[in-house]
Amino acid sequence: MKDIGRTTPFFDESFDIVICVGSVLNYVDAQLAIKELNRVTKKGGALVLEYETSNSYEFIFTDKYKESVTPIHTFYNGESEHLWLYSIDYINSILHSFNLLEKKSNSIHIISTLLLRSTSNPKLSSKLSKLDPFFQRVNILKRAL
């Protein structure tokens, strides 16, 4: 991959904690983004990543499921959009290449993604997402991700 250098105006090791949420990684080159996030995080600091993963039950039984890097066409708030999915293993390999350790990982959507996959009904899936916190505790469902 091409090294584009610094992409933010911040000095090296500017922050104790860097939080990247809102699936920002899914719209960019994950390796370059993590490199930049790591650069601005102080040694011993924390980097928090949230991203859409190909390990989601939404993609089970498709060619996208657990793919390292794959483009998808999806929707958000009723609008069509294109983004990249990354597998958990792929993101972890990038983290390890920068000597970053994964300390905690959590899948938020469990039953809602299964319902979306099986019913193709986003409204039903969204309504029943309130049950996700309960299903996050079901070990057999978490292990399959």
C-alpha positions as MATLAB code, in Angstrom:
seq = 'MKDIGRTTPFFDESFDIVICVGSVLNYVDAQLAIKELNRVTKKGGALVLEYETSNSYEFIFTDKYKESVTPIHTFYNGESEHLWLYSIDYINSILHSFNLLEKKSNSIHIISTLLLRSTSNPKLSSKLSKLDPFFQRVNILKRAL';
ca = [
       0.000    0.000    0.000;
       1.086    3.504   -0.738;
       2.263    5.481    2.304;
       0.351    8.751    2.223;
       2.152   10.144    5.274;
       0.352   12.116    7.910;
      -3.313   12.609    7.193;
      -4.249   14.594   10.303;
      -2.785   17.879   11.569;
      -1.869   16.419   14.974;
       1.623   15.868   16.367;
       2.900   12.368   17.086;
       1.600   10.989   20.386;
      -0.882   13.833   20.924;
      -3.623   11.908   22.722;
      -3.974    9.547   25.689;
      -7.029    7.978   24.072;
      -8.176    7.957   20.451;
     -11.702    6.842   19.625;
     -12.731    5.929   16.088;
     -16.450    5.185   15.906;
     -19.308    5.579   13.486;
     -17.791    2.901   11.271;
     -15.224    5.381    9.935;
     -12.896    2.464    9.131;
     -15.462    1.095    6.695;
     -15.084    4.105    4.402;
     -11.284    4.182    4.217;
      -8.207    1.989    3.924;
      -8.155    0.358    7.367;
      -4.391   -0.140    7.394;
      -3.639    3.528    6.656;
      -6.286    4.722    9.108;
      -4.977    2.557   11.946;
      -1.426    3.653   11.169;
      -2.475    7.301   11.558;
      -4.556    6.623   14.679;
      -1.598    4.812   16.205;
       0.758    7.689   15.330;
      -1.313   10.243   17.271;
      -1.921    7.950   20.271;
       0.569    8.316   23.138;
       2.662    5.290   24.095;
       0.661    3.405   26.695;
      -2.510    5.159   25.512;
      -5.698    3.541   24.291;
      -7.135    3.199   20.812;
     -10.844    2.353   20.593;
     -12.162    1.104   17.250;
     -15.746    0.479   16.201;
     -16.380   -0.869   12.727;
     -18.726   -3.016   10.668;
     -17.265   -6.489   10.359;
     -17.685   -9.251    7.829;
     -18.018  -11.608   10.818;
     -21.566  -10.315   11.357;
     -24.431  -12.786   11.174;
     -25.919  -10.419    8.608;
     -23.516  -11.996    6.092;
     -23.646  -15.647    7.176;
     -24.131  -18.029    4.218;
     -22.881  -15.362    1.793;
     -19.514  -14.946    0.097;
     -18.921  -11.873    2.309;
     -18.961  -13.785    5.614;
     -15.574  -13.536    7.380;
     -13.845  -12.191    4.257;
     -10.677  -10.256    5.110;
     -11.646   -7.252    2.985;
     -14.803   -7.003    0.897;
     -16.921   -4.190   -0.536;
     -20.659   -4.129    0.089;
     -23.679   -2.147   -0.960;
     -25.982   -1.499    1.991;
     -28.254    1.134    3.517;
     -28.247    3.555    6.428;
     -31.252    5.638    7.476;
     -33.018    4.565    4.315;
     -30.150    5.757    2.114;
     -28.052    3.528   -0.118;
     -24.307    3.454    0.533;
     -21.122    1.604   -0.366;
     -18.528    0.628    2.217;
     -15.818   -1.876    3.038;
     -16.178   -4.738    5.506;
     -13.168   -6.094    7.332;
     -12.891   -9.354    9.235;
     -11.949   -9.274   12.886;
      -8.817  -11.297   12.065;
      -7.787   -8.776    9.392;
      -8.135   -5.783   11.733;
      -6.308   -7.686   14.478;
      -3.463   -8.451   12.057;
      -3.139   -4.719   11.347;
      -3.180   -3.930   15.066;
      -0.462   -6.518   15.690;
       1.659   -5.111   12.850;
       1.796   -1.849   14.841;
       2.467   -3.737   18.097;
      -1.009   -2.890   19.351;
      -2.735   -5.438   21.538;
      -6.403   -6.259   21.423;
      -7.532   -6.090   25.029;
     -11.275   -6.369   24.559;
     -13.614   -7.134   21.695;
     -17.383   -7.002   21.770;
     -20.020   -7.806   19.167;
     -22.950   -5.521   19.717;
     -25.541   -6.758   17.225;
     -26.332  -10.441   17.542;
     -30.024  -11.313   17.236;
     -30.822   -8.228   15.170;
     -28.337   -9.257   12.457;
     -29.630  -12.831   12.457;
     -33.154  -11.482   12.022;
     -32.078   -9.130    9.263;
     -30.362  -12.010    7.443;
     -33.298  -14.399    7.825;
     -36.179  -11.966    7.237;
     -34.646   -9.127    5.156;
     -36.851   -6.851    7.258;
     -34.824   -3.924    8.650;
     -37.768   -2.532   10.632;
     -38.330   -5.801   12.491;
     -34.613   -6.265   13.016;
     -34.315   -2.735   14.374;
     -37.231   -3.184   16.778;
     -35.831   -6.413   18.163;
     -32.294   -5.018   18.509;
     -33.320   -4.240   22.081;
     -32.760   -7.960   22.708;
     -29.121   -7.811   21.552;
     -27.716   -7.105   25.050;
     -29.246  -10.379   26.263;
     -27.890  -12.377   23.304;
     -24.423  -10.846   23.761;
     -24.181  -13.092   26.813;
     -24.937  -16.312   24.901;
     -21.506  -17.870   24.474;
     -22.383  -20.170   21.578;
     -23.535  -17.162   19.518;
     -20.446  -15.108   20.372;
     -18.025  -17.936   19.542;
     -19.396  -18.310   16.011;
     -18.604  -14.692   15.124;
];
